[in-house]
PDB file of C-alpha atoms in Angstrom:
ATOM      1  CA  MET H 124      18.144 -18.160 -17.692  1.00  0.00           C
ATOM      2  CA  ALA H 125      19.874 -19.297 -14.495  1.00  0.00           C
ATOM      3  CA  LYS H 126      19.699 -15.747 -13.140  1.00  0.00           C
ATOM      4  CA  ARG H 127      15.972 -15.577 -13.838  1.00  0.00           C
ATOM      5  CA  ASP H 128      15.420 -18.944 -12.130  1.00  0.00           C
ATOM      6  CA  GLU H 129      17.334 -17.677  -9.111  1.00  0.00           C
ATOM      7  CA  SER H 130      15.248 -14.497  -9.066  1.00  0.00           C
ATOM      8  CA  SER H 131      12.019 -16.523  -9.188  1.00  0.00           C
ATOM      9  CA  GLU H 132      13.250 -18.753  -6.368  1.00  0.00           C
ATOM     10  CA  LEU H 133      14.102 -15.699  -4.257  1.00  0.00           C
ATOM     11  CA  LEU H 134      10.670 -14.207  -4.932  1.00  0.00           C
ATOM     12  CA  ARG H 135       9.030 -17.467  -3.834  1.00  0.00           C
ATOM     13  CA  GLU H 136      10.998 -17.300  -0.596  1.00  0.00           C
ATOM     14  CA  LEU H 137       9.950 -13.664  -0.210  1.00  0.00           C
ATOM     15  CA  VAL H 138       6.283 -14.490  -0.826  1.00  0.00           C
ATOM     16  CA  ALA H 139       6.402 -17.230   1.795  1.00  0.00           C
ATOM     17  CA  HIS H 140       7.812 -14.715   4.287  1.00  0.00           C
ATOM     18  CA  LEU H 141       5.093 -12.164   3.449  1.00  0.00           C
ATOM     19  CA  ARG H 142       2.310 -14.723   3.797  1.00  0.00           C
ATOM     20  CA  GLN H 143       3.672 -16.040   7.079  1.00  0.00           C
ATOM     21  CA  ASN H 144       3.890 -12.519   8.546  1.00  0.00           C
ATOM     22  CA  ARG H 145       0.763 -11.157   6.853  1.00  0.00           C
ATOM     23  CA  THR H 146      -1.052  -9.952   9.979  1.00  0.00           C
ATOM     24  CA  GLN H 147       1.942  -8.198  11.527  1.00  0.00           C
ATOM     25  CA  LEU H 148       3.096  -6.524   8.304  1.00  0.00           C
ATOM     26  CA  ARG H 149      -0.400  -5.444   7.343  1.00  0.00           C
ATOM     27  CA  GLU H 150      -0.984  -3.845  10.739  1.00  0.00           C
ATOM     28  CA  GLU H 151       2.377  -2.078  10.587  1.00  0.00           C
ATOM     29  CA  TRP H 152       1.466  -0.759   7.151  1.00  0.00           C
ATOM     30  CA  VAL H 153      -1.958   0.478   8.288  1.00  0.00           C
ATOM     31  CA  GLY H 154      -0.247   2.220  11.209  1.00  0.00           C
ATOM     32  CA  SER H 155       2.142   3.960   8.805  1.00  0.00           C
ATOM     33  CA  ILE H 156      -0.793   5.117   6.670  1.00  0.00           C
ATOM     34  CA  SER H 157      -2.415   6.694   9.742  1.00  0.00           C
ATOM     35  CA  GLU H 158       0.829   8.300  10.912  1.00  0.00           C
ATOM     36  CA  THR H 159       1.449   9.936   7.551  1.00  0.00           C
ATOM     37  CA  ARG H 160      -2.204  11.076   7.383  1.00  0.00           C
ATOM     38  CA  LEU H 161      -2.974   9.447   4.053  1.00  0.00           C
ATOM     39  CA  LEU H 162      -6.511   8.390   3.048  1.00  0.00           C
ATOM     40  CA  THR H 163      -8.007  10.784   5.601  1.00  0.00           C
ATOM     41  CA  ALA H 164     -11.293  10.761   3.677  1.00  0.00           C
ATOM     42  CA  MET H 165     -11.769   7.108   4.656  1.00  0.00           C
ATOM     43  CA  THR H 166     -12.624   5.572   8.022  1.00  0.00           C
ATOM     44  CA  LYS H 167     -10.175   3.302   9.887  1.00  0.00           C
ATOM     45  CA  GLU H 168     -12.349   0.306   9.078  1.00  0.00           C
ATOM     46  CA  GLU H 169     -12.364   1.164   5.363  1.00  0.00           C
ATOM     47  CA  ILE H 170      -8.606   1.679   5.331  1.00  0.00           C
ATOM     48  CA  PHE H 171      -8.053  -1.687   7.040  1.00  0.00           C
ATOM     49  CA  ALA H 172     -10.358  -3.473   4.601  1.00  0.00           C
ATOM     50  CA  GLU H 173      -8.699  -1.913   1.551  1.00  0.00           C
ATOM     51  CA  ALA H 174      -5.219  -2.483   2.998  1.00  0.00           C
ATOM     52  CA  THR H 175      -6.015  -6.186   3.394  1.00  0.00           C
ATOM     53  CA  SER H 176      -7.088  -6.460  -0.252  1.00  0.00           C
ATOM     54  CA  VAL H 177      -4.139  -4.418  -1.521  1.00  0.00           C
ATOM     55  CA  TYR H 178      -1.678  -6.470   0.535  1.00  0.00           C
ATOM     56  CA  ASP H 179      -3.012  -9.752  -0.803  1.00  0.00           C
ATOM     57  CA  SER H 180      -3.040  -8.442  -4.390  1.00  0.00           C
ATOM     58  CA  TYR H 181       0.517  -7.167  -3.912  1.00  0.00           C
ATOM     59  CA  VAL H 182       1.747 -10.562  -2.696  1.00  0.00           C
ATOM     60  CA  GLU H 183      -0.107 -12.349  -5.500  1.00  0.00           C
ATOM     61  CA  ALA H 184       1.605 -10.126  -8.081  1.00  0.00           C
ATOM     62  CA  LEU H 185       5.001 -10.981  -6.570  1.00  0.00           C
ATOM     63  CA  GLU H 186       4.139 -14.669  -6.576  1.00  0.00           C
ATOM     64  CA  THR H 187       2.792 -14.892 -10.134  1.00  0.00           C
ATOM     65  CA  GLU H 188       5.080 -12.186 -11.578  1.00  0.00           C
ATOM     66  CA  THR H 189       2.057 -10.981 -13.541  1.00  0.00           C
ATOM     67  CA  PHE H 190       0.299  -7.672 -13.042  1.00  0.00           C
ATOM     68  CA  GLU H 191      -2.982  -7.857 -14.948  1.00  0.00           C
ATOM     69  CA  ALA H 192      -5.014  -8.847 -11.886  1.00  0.00           C
ATOM     70  CA  LEU H 193      -3.377  -6.108  -9.831  1.00  0.00           C
ATOM     71  CA  GLN H 194      -4.112  -3.555 -12.555  1.00  0.00           C
ATOM     72  CA  ALA H 195      -7.773  -4.610 -12.625  1.00  0.00           C
ATOM     73  CA  TYR H 196      -7.923  -4.363  -8.843  1.00  0.00           C
ATOM     74  CA  ALA H 197      -6.313  -0.900  -8.954  1.00  0.00           C
ATOM     75  CA  ARG H 198      -9.033   0.300 -11.341  1.00  0.00           C
ATOM     76  CA  ASN H 199     -11.731  -1.244  -9.146  1.00  0.00           C
ATOM     77  CA  LEU H 200     -10.213   0.364  -6.054  1.00  0.00           C
ATOM     78  CA  SER H 201     -10.061   3.706  -7.834  1.00  0.00           C
ATOM     79  CA  GLU H 202     -13.761   3.542  -8.701  1.00  0.00           C
ATOM     80  CA  ARG H 203     -14.534   3.229  -5.004  1.00  0.00           C
ATOM     81  CA  ILE H 204     -12.165   5.810  -3.543  1.00  0.00           C
ATOM     82  CA  ILE H 205     -12.061   8.584  -6.157  1.00  0.00           C
ATOM     83  CA  PRO H 206     -15.613   9.729  -5.256  1.00  0.00           C
ATOM     84  CA  ARG H 207     -14.398   9.968  -1.660  1.00  0.00           C
ATOM     85  CA  GLY H 208     -11.857  12.627  -2.657  1.00  0.00           C
ATOM     86  CA  VAL H 209      -8.739  10.432  -2.481  1.00  0.00           C
ATOM     87  CA  GLU H 210      -5.873  12.006  -4.447  1.00  0.00           C
ATOM     88  CA  THR H 211      -3.256  10.369  -6.682  1.00  0.00           C
ATOM     89  CA  HIS H 212      -0.374  11.153  -4.307  1.00  0.00           C
ATOM     90  CA  GLU H 213      -2.194   9.308  -1.521  1.00  0.00           C
ATOM     91  CA  VAL H 214      -2.542   6.121  -3.552  1.00  0.00           C
ATOM     92  CA  VAL H 215       1.087   6.252  -4.659  1.00  0.00           C
ATOM     93  CA  GLY H 216       2.069   7.069  -1.090  1.00  0.00           C
ATOM     94  CA  ILE H 217       0.396   4.042   0.506  1.00  0.00           C
ATOM     95  CA  VAL H 218       1.948   1.669  -2.052  1.00  0.00           C
ATOM     96  CA  LEU H 219       5.403   3.125  -1.376  1.00  0.00           C
ATOM     97  CA  LEU H 220       4.771   2.791   2.359  1.00  0.00           C
ATOM     98  CA  LEU H 221       3.959  -0.899   1.872  1.00  0.00           C
ATOM     99  CA  ARG H 222       7.147  -1.339  -0.145  1.00  0.00           C
ATOM    100  CA  ASP H 223       9.147   0.226   2.697  1.00  0.00           C
ATOM    101  CA  VAL H 224       7.410  -1.835   5.407  1.00  0.00           C
ATOM    102  CA  LEU H 225       8.187  -5.040   3.523  1.00  0.00           C
ATOM    103  CA  ALA H 226      11.772  -3.964   2.866  1.00  0.00           C
ATOM    104  CA  ARG H 227      12.329  -3.335   6.595  1.00  0.00           C
ATOM    105  CA  SER H 228      11.010  -6.788   7.399  1.00  0.00           C
ATOM    106  CA  LEU H 229      13.546  -8.247   4.945  1.00  0.00           C
ATOM    107  CA  PHE H 230      16.372  -6.337   6.600  1.00  0.00           C
ATOM    108  CA  ALA H 231      15.294  -7.775   9.955  1.00  0.00           C
ATOM    109  CA  LYS H 232      14.990 -11.340   8.605  1.00  0.00           C
ATOM    110  CA  TYR H 233      18.337 -11.394   6.789  1.00  0.00           C
ATOM    111  CA  GLN H 234      20.362  -9.100   9.046  1.00  0.00           C
ATOM    112  CA  THR H 235      22.949 -11.822   9.607  1.00  0.00           C
ATOM    113  CA  ASP H 236      23.230 -12.766   5.941  1.00  0.00           C
ATOM    114  CA  PHE H 237      23.909  -9.638   3.885  1.00  0.00           C
ATOM    115  CA  LYS H 238      24.690 -11.580   0.713  1.00  0.00           C
ATOM    116  CA  LYS H 239      21.267 -13.243   0.829  1.00  0.00           C
ATOM    117  CA  LEU H 240      19.670  -9.915   1.711  1.00  0.00           C
ATOM    118  CA  ASN H 241      21.213  -8.237  -1.325  1.00  0.00           C
ATOM    119  CA  ARG H 242      20.045 -11.031  -3.631  1.00  0.00           C
ATOM    120  CA  ILE H 243      16.529 -10.836  -2.171  1.00  0.00           C
ATOM    121  CA  LEU H 244      16.445  -7.053  -2.608  1.00  0.00           C
ATOM    122  CA  ASP H 245      17.777  -7.330  -6.168  1.00  0.00           C
ATOM    123  CA  ALA H 246      14.807  -9.584  -6.969  1.00  0.00           C
ATOM    124  CA  TYR H 247      12.269  -7.635  -4.913  1.00  0.00           C
ATOM    125  CA  GLU H 248      12.928  -3.989  -5.803  1.00  0.00           C
ATOM    126  CA  PRO H 249      12.248  -4.192  -9.586  1.00  0.00           C
ATOM    127  CA  ALA H 250       9.012  -6.091  -8.914  1.00  0.00           C
ATOM    128  CA  ALA H 251       8.009  -3.648  -6.148  1.00  0.00           C
ATOM    129  CA  ASN H 252       8.639  -0.653  -8.404  1.00  0.00           C
ATOM    130  CA  ARG H 253       6.615  -2.208 -11.196  1.00  0.00           C
ATOM    131  CA  ILE H 254       3.762  -2.880  -8.769  1.00  0.00           C
ATOM    132  CA  ALA H 255       3.830   0.745  -7.609  1.00  0.00           C
ATOM    133  CA  ASN H 256       3.798   1.915 -11.229  1.00  0.00           C
ATOM    134  CA  THR H 257       0.920  -0.441 -12.117  1.00  0.00           C
ATOM    135  CA  VAL H 258      -1.222   0.810  -9.239  1.00  0.00           C
ATOM    136  CA  ALA H 259      -0.422   4.468  -9.991  1.00  0.00           C
ATOM    137  CA  VAL H 260      -1.201   4.114 -13.701  1.00  0.00           C
ATOM    138  CA  GLY H 261      -4.444   2.268 -12.966  1.00  0.00           C
ATOM    139  CA  PHE H 262      -5.542   4.998 -10.563  1.00  0.00           C
ATOM    140  CA  VAL H 263      -4.613   7.842 -12.920  1.00  0.00           C
ATOM    141  CA  GLN H 264      -6.424   6.206 -15.852  1.00  0.00           C
ATOM    142  CA  GLU H 265      -9.570   5.755 -13.785  1.00  0.00           C
ATOM    143  CA  ARG H 266      -9.333   9.303 -12.458  1.00  0.00           C
ATOM    144  CA  GLU H 267      -9.020  10.657 -16.005  1.00  0.00           C
ATOM    145  CA  ARG H 268     -12.059   8.600 -17.043  1.00  0.00           C
ATOM    146  CA  VAL H 269     -14.080  10.059 -14.166  1.00  0.00           C
ATOM    147  CA  ILE H 270     -12.936  13.589 -15.073  1.00  0.00           C
ATOM    148  CA  ARG H 271     -13.968  13.052 -18.709  1.00  0.00           C
ATOM    149  CA  GLN H 272     -17.399  11.852 -17.565  1.00  0.00           C
ATOM    150  CA  GLN H 273     -17.781  14.885 -15.312  1.00  0.00           C
ATOM    151  CA  GLN H 274     -16.728  17.240 -18.102  1.00  0.00           C
ATOM    152  CA  GLU H 275     -19.212  15.630 -20.471  1.00  0.00           C
ATOM    153  CA  ALA H 276     -21.960  16.008 -17.856  1.00  0.00           C
ATOM    154  CA  ILE H 277     -21.053  19.676 -17.385  1.00  0.00           C
ATOM    155  CA  ARG H 278     -21.123  20.209 -21.151  1.00  0.00           C
ATOM    156  CA  GLU H 279     -24.553  18.605 -21.334  1.00  0.00           C
ATOM    157  CA  LEU H 280     -25.823  20.899 -18.575  1.00  0.00           C
ATOM    158  CA  SER H 281     -24.193  24.011 -20.024  1.00  0.00           C
ATOM    159  CA  THR H 282     -25.893  23.554 -23.410  1.00  0.00           C
ATOM    160  CA  PRO H 283     -29.336  22.074 -22.666  1.00  0.00           C
ATOM    161  CA  VAL H 284     -31.417  21.439 -25.778  1.00  0.00           C
ATOM    162  CA  LEU H 285     -35.015  21.327 -24.586  1.00  0.00           C
ATOM    163  CA  GLN H 286     -37.979  19.923 -26.475  1.00  0.00           C
ATOM    164  CA  VAL H 287     -41.022  21.999 -25.518  1.00  0.00           C
ATOM    165  CA  ARG H 288     -43.402  20.371 -27.977  1.00  0.00           C
ATOM    166  CA  GLU H 289     -43.243  18.120 -31.005  1.00  0.00           C
ATOM    167  CA  ARG H 290     -40.762  19.421 -33.624  1.00  0.00           C
ATOM    168  CA  LEU H 291     -39.863  22.481 -31.456  1.00  0.00           C
ATOM    169  CA  LEU H 292     -36.578  22.830 -29.573  1.00  0.00           C
ATOM    170  CA  ILE H 293     -35.275  25.624 -27.351  1.00  0.00           C
ATOM    171  CA  LEU H 294     -31.604  26.251 -26.634  1.00  0.00           C
ATOM    172  CA  PRO H 295     -31.203  28.788 -23.810  1.00  0.00           C
ATOM    173  CA  ILE H 296     -27.603  30.010 -23.547  1.00  0.00           C
ATOM    174  CA  ILE H 297     -26.325  31.682 -20.400  1.00  0.00           C
ATOM    175  CA  GLY H 298     -22.871  33.003 -19.552  1.00  0.00           C
ATOM    176  CA  VAL H 299     -19.660  33.350 -21.490  1.00  0.00           C
ATOM    177  CA  ILE H 300     -19.363  31.610 -24.841  1.00  0.00           C
ATOM    178  CA  ASP H 301     -15.832  30.773 -25.889  1.00  0.00           C
ATOM    179  CA  PRO H 302     -14.953  28.962 -29.137  1.00  0.00           C
ATOM    180  CA  GLN H 303     -14.885  25.542 -27.443  1.00  0.00           C
ATOM    181  CA  ARG H 304     -18.290  25.991 -25.863  1.00  0.00           C
ATOM    182  CA  ALA H 305     -19.615  27.337 -29.167  1.00  0.00           C
ATOM    183  CA  ARG H 306     -18.549  24.114 -30.892  1.00  0.00           C
ATOM    184  CA  GLN H 307     -20.166  22.027 -28.175  1.00  0.00           C
ATOM    185  CA  LEU H 308     -23.336  24.092 -28.507  1.00  0.00           C
ATOM    186  CA  THR H 309     -23.484  23.427 -32.241  1.00  0.00           C
ATOM    187  CA  GLU H 310     -22.891  19.695 -31.771  1.00  0.00           C
ATOM    188  CA  GLN H 311     -25.599  19.432 -29.130  1.00  0.00           C
ATOM    189  CA  LEU H 312     -28.106  21.401 -31.192  1.00  0.00           C
ATOM    190  CA  LEU H 313     -27.549  19.501 -34.428  1.00  0.00           C
ATOM    191  CA  ARG H 314     -27.783  16.208 -32.558  1.00  0.00           C
ATOM    192  CA  GLY H 315     -31.030  17.386 -30.975  1.00  0.00           C
ATOM    193  CA  ILE H 316     -32.462  18.428 -34.337  1.00  0.00           C
ATOM    194  CA  ARG H 317     -31.666  15.044 -35.840  1.00  0.00           C
ATOM    195  CA  THR H 318     -32.873  13.025 -32.839  1.00  0.00           C
ATOM    196  CA  ASN H 319     -36.146  14.930 -32.369  1.00  0.00           C
ATOM    197  CA  ARG H 320     -36.748  15.618 -36.081  1.00  0.00           C
ATOM    198  CA  ALA H 321     -37.159  19.264 -35.146  1.00  0.00           C
ATOM    199  CA  LYS H 322     -38.500  21.799 -37.619  1.00  0.00           C
ATOM    200  CA  VAL H 323     -38.032  24.969 -35.566  1.00  0.00           C
ATOM    201  CA  VAL H 324     -35.341  25.884 -33.030  1.00  0.00           C
ATOM    202  CA  VAL H 325     -35.371  28.902 -30.732  1.00  0.00           C
ATOM    203  CA  ILE H 326     -31.886  29.970 -29.603  1.00  0.00           C
ATOM    204  CA  ASP H 327     -32.196  32.379 -26.703  1.00  0.00           C
ATOM    205  CA  ILE H 328     -29.070  34.431 -25.967  1.00  0.00           C
ATOM    206  CA  THR H 329     -30.601  36.827 -23.451  1.00  0.00           C
ATOM    207  CA  GLY H 330     -28.094  35.597 -20.867  1.00  0.00           C
ATOM    208  CA  VAL H 331     -25.067  36.254 -23.087  1.00  0.00           C
ATOM    209  CA  ALA H 332     -23.544  39.660 -22.357  1.00  0.00           C
ATOM    210  CA  ALA H 333     -20.945  39.734 -25.129  1.00  0.00           C
ATOM    211  CA  MET H 334     -19.727  37.721 -28.078  1.00  0.00           C
ATOM    212  CA  ASP H 335     -16.462  38.036 -29.976  1.00  0.00           C
ATOM    213  CA  VAL H 336     -16.162  37.808 -33.750  1.00  0.00           C
ATOM    214  CA  THR H 337     -15.118  34.133 -33.730  1.00  0.00           C
ATOM    215  CA  VAL H 338     -18.117  33.059 -31.658  1.00  0.00           C
ATOM    216  CA  ALA H 339     -20.459  35.303 -33.649  1.00  0.00           C
ATOM    217  CA  ASN H 340     -19.306  33.571 -36.815  1.00  0.00           C
ATOM    218  CA  HIS H 341     -19.961  30.254 -35.134  1.00  0.00           C
ATOM    219  CA  LEU H 342     -23.510  31.331 -34.279  1.00  0.00           C
ATOM    220  CA  VAL H 343     -24.126  32.179 -37.930  1.00  0.00           C
ATOM    221  CA  GLN H 344     -22.694  28.811 -38.995  1.00  0.00           C
ATOM    222  CA  THR H 345     -24.935  27.055 -36.456  1.00  0.00           C
ATOM    223  CA  VAL H 346     -27.993  28.748 -37.925  1.00  0.00           C
ATOM    224  CA  GLU H 347     -26.934  27.695 -41.433  1.00  0.00           C
ATOM    225  CA  ALA H 348     -26.130  24.109 -40.393  1.00  0.00           C
ATOM    226  CA  SER H 349     -29.542  23.833 -38.724  1.00  0.00           C
ATOM    227  CA  ARG H 350     -31.199  25.070 -41.929  1.00  0.00           C
ATOM    228  CA  LEU H 351     -29.374  22.355 -43.904  1.00  0.00           C
ATOM    229  CA  LEU H 352     -30.891  19.796 -41.525  1.00  0.00           C
ATOM    230  CA  GLY H 353     -34.340  21.194 -42.291  1.00  0.00           C
ATOM    231  CA  ALA H 354     -34.850  23.333 -39.179  1.00  0.00           C
ATOM    232  CA  THR H 355     -35.670  27.046 -39.036  1.00  0.00           C
ATOM    233  CA  VAL H 356     -33.749  28.912 -36.325  1.00  0.00           C
ATOM    234  CA  ILE H 357     -35.192  31.859 -34.414  1.00  0.00           C
ATOM    235  CA  VAL H 358     -32.675  33.853 -32.383  1.00  0.00           C
ATOM    236  CA  THR H 359     -34.081  35.717 -29.375  1.00  0.00           C
ATOM    237  CA  GLY H 360     -32.625  38.073 -26.788  1.00  0.00           C
ATOM    238  CA  LEU H 361     -30.184  39.727 -29.175  1.00  0.00           C
ATOM    239  CA  SER H 362     -28.450  42.584 -27.337  1.00  0.00           C
ATOM    240  CA  PRO H 363     -27.334  45.780 -29.135  1.00  0.00           C
ATOM    241  CA  GLU H 364     -23.685  44.832 -28.541  1.00  0.00           C
ATOM    242  CA  ILE H 365     -24.066  41.388 -30.093  1.00  0.00           C
ATOM    243  CA  ALA H 366     -26.104  42.830 -32.955  1.00  0.00           C
ATOM    244  CA  GLN H 367     -23.238  45.269 -33.638  1.00  0.00           C
ATOM    245  CA  THR H 368     -20.737  42.389 -33.629  1.00  0.00           C
ATOM    246  CA  LEU H 369     -22.839  40.491 -36.171  1.00  0.00           C
ATOM    247  CA  VAL H 370     -23.045  43.574 -38.385  1.00  0.00           C
ATOM    248  CA  THR H 371     -19.280  44.037 -38.091  1.00  0.00           C
ATOM    249  CA  ILE H 372     -18.592  40.584 -39.519  1.00  0.00           C
ATOM    250  CA  GLY H 373     -20.978  41.245 -42.388  1.00  0.00           C
ATOM    251  CA  VAL H 374     -24.080  39.381 -41.285  1.00  0.00           C
ATOM    252  CA  ASP H 375     -27.265  40.739 -42.807  1.00  0.00           C
ATOM    253  CA  LEU H 376     -29.576  40.733 -39.786  1.00  0.00           C
ATOM    254  CA  GLY H 377     -32.492  41.088 -42.181  1.00  0.00           C
ATOM    255  CA  LYS H 378     -31.797  37.513 -43.314  1.00  0.00           C
ATOM    256  CA  MET H 379     -31.557  36.186 -39.749  1.00  0.00           C
ATOM    257  CA  ASN H 380     -34.824  35.321 -38.033  1.00  0.00           C
ATOM    258  CA  THR H 381     -34.619  37.362 -34.819  1.00  0.00           C
ATOM    259  CA  VAL H 382     -37.280  38.115 -32.211  1.00  0.00           C
ATOM    260  CA  GLY H 383     -36.967  40.392 -29.218  1.00  0.00           C
ATOM    261  CA  ASP H 384     -37.557  37.950 -26.389  1.00  0.00           C
ATOM    262  CA  LEU H 385     -38.013  34.255 -25.698  1.00  0.00           C
ATOM    263  CA  GLN H 386     -41.798  34.420 -25.358  1.00  0.00           C
ATOM    264  CA  GLY H 387     -42.109  36.129 -28.726  1.00  0.00           C
ATOM    265  CA  GLY H 388     -39.749  33.568 -30.235  1.00  0.00           C
ATOM    266  CA  ILE H 389     -41.827  30.656 -28.976  1.00  0.00           C
ATOM    267  CA  GLU H 390     -45.022  32.260 -30.283  1.00  0.00           C
ATOM    268  CA  GLN H 391     -43.466  32.708 -33.724  1.00  0.00           C
ATOM    269  CA  ALA H 392     -42.144  29.131 -33.657  1.00  0.00           C
ATOM    270  CA  GLU H 393     -45.622  27.821 -32.898  1.00  0.00           C
ATOM    271  CA  ARG H 394     -47.065  29.800 -35.799  1.00  0.00           C
ATOM    272  CA  LEU H 395     -44.432  28.294 -38.108  1.00  0.00           C
ATOM    273  CA  LEU H 396     -45.463  24.845 -36.909  1.00  0.00           C
ATOM    274  CA  GLY H 397     -49.133  25.606 -37.488  1.00  0.00           C
ATOM    275  CA  TYR H 398     -50.177  25.914 -33.865  1.00  0.00           C
ATOM    276  CA  LYS H 399     -52.637  28.562 -32.806  1.00  0.00           C
ATOM    277  CA  VAL H 400     -52.556  29.722 -29.204  1.00  0.00           C
ATOM    278  CA  MET H 401     -55.874  31.068 -27.886  1.00  0.00           C
ATOM    279  CA  ALA H 402     -56.692  32.541 -24.517  1.00  0.00           C
ATOM    280  CA  LEU H 403     -59.145  30.569 -22.432  1.00  0.00           C
ATOM    281  CA  ALA H 404     -62.465  32.237 -21.994  1.00  0.00           C
ATOM    282  CA  GLU H 405     -62.973  33.588 -18.507  1.00  0.00           C
ATOM    283  CA  PRO H 406     -65.716  31.773 -16.557  1.00  0.00           C
ATOM    284  CA  ASN H 407     -68.956  33.635 -16.060  1.00  0.00           C
TER     285      ASN H 407
END
């Protein structure tokens, strides 16, 4: 208990020193950031503004010996700088630079009293390391969240389920289909069927050059799952290679509703829905 009280007293003395020398230490830190070429995606003014906030949050964490506010600030900071292209090593780097700048100031202050210096450092270093870890973890968590959002957006774009008219959906697929993308495709389609109360779905695979047995099986399962939700699936753009793969795994193509191209598929879908498309009469 006595040791903890002494540590808290030393930290209070340290905090007073950091507040008293705030301007000088902050400027030295900003200079170190520039010299080491960290945060190059940000302007000098932005770096100075963020350095001021980080410095004050750092000192507050030392003073209160709590890290929740610093963790929240780290996440908030990450939201602002991740879109600018700032990397994890840069964030960790600037926090370690601040730790070193502050440590040098302590060496200068207590250079004639090594016993006091050692006690101060014994109290400071564990707190400084925990601060660095808190900031790094906060940044990494936010970065992972951003990456997950970006991946979800890419998945949405790579499997667009389009409603072209009431109860009619189109799913155009382009590029390579691996098992993961096939699962995402199925999830998106079934969600679209349920949300839009679709009765007919046209899956166009004109842009798919090849399909392995696993993915072909998944396509068949997607057609069956759609049927269980009450939607008829029309597959268009079936290449000879993909047709051969489906035959190889035992799919009876006679039981699968296939049409040569997307236009023909849409026309058949409209007939199933009871629409009748008529050409406009040419004006006299």
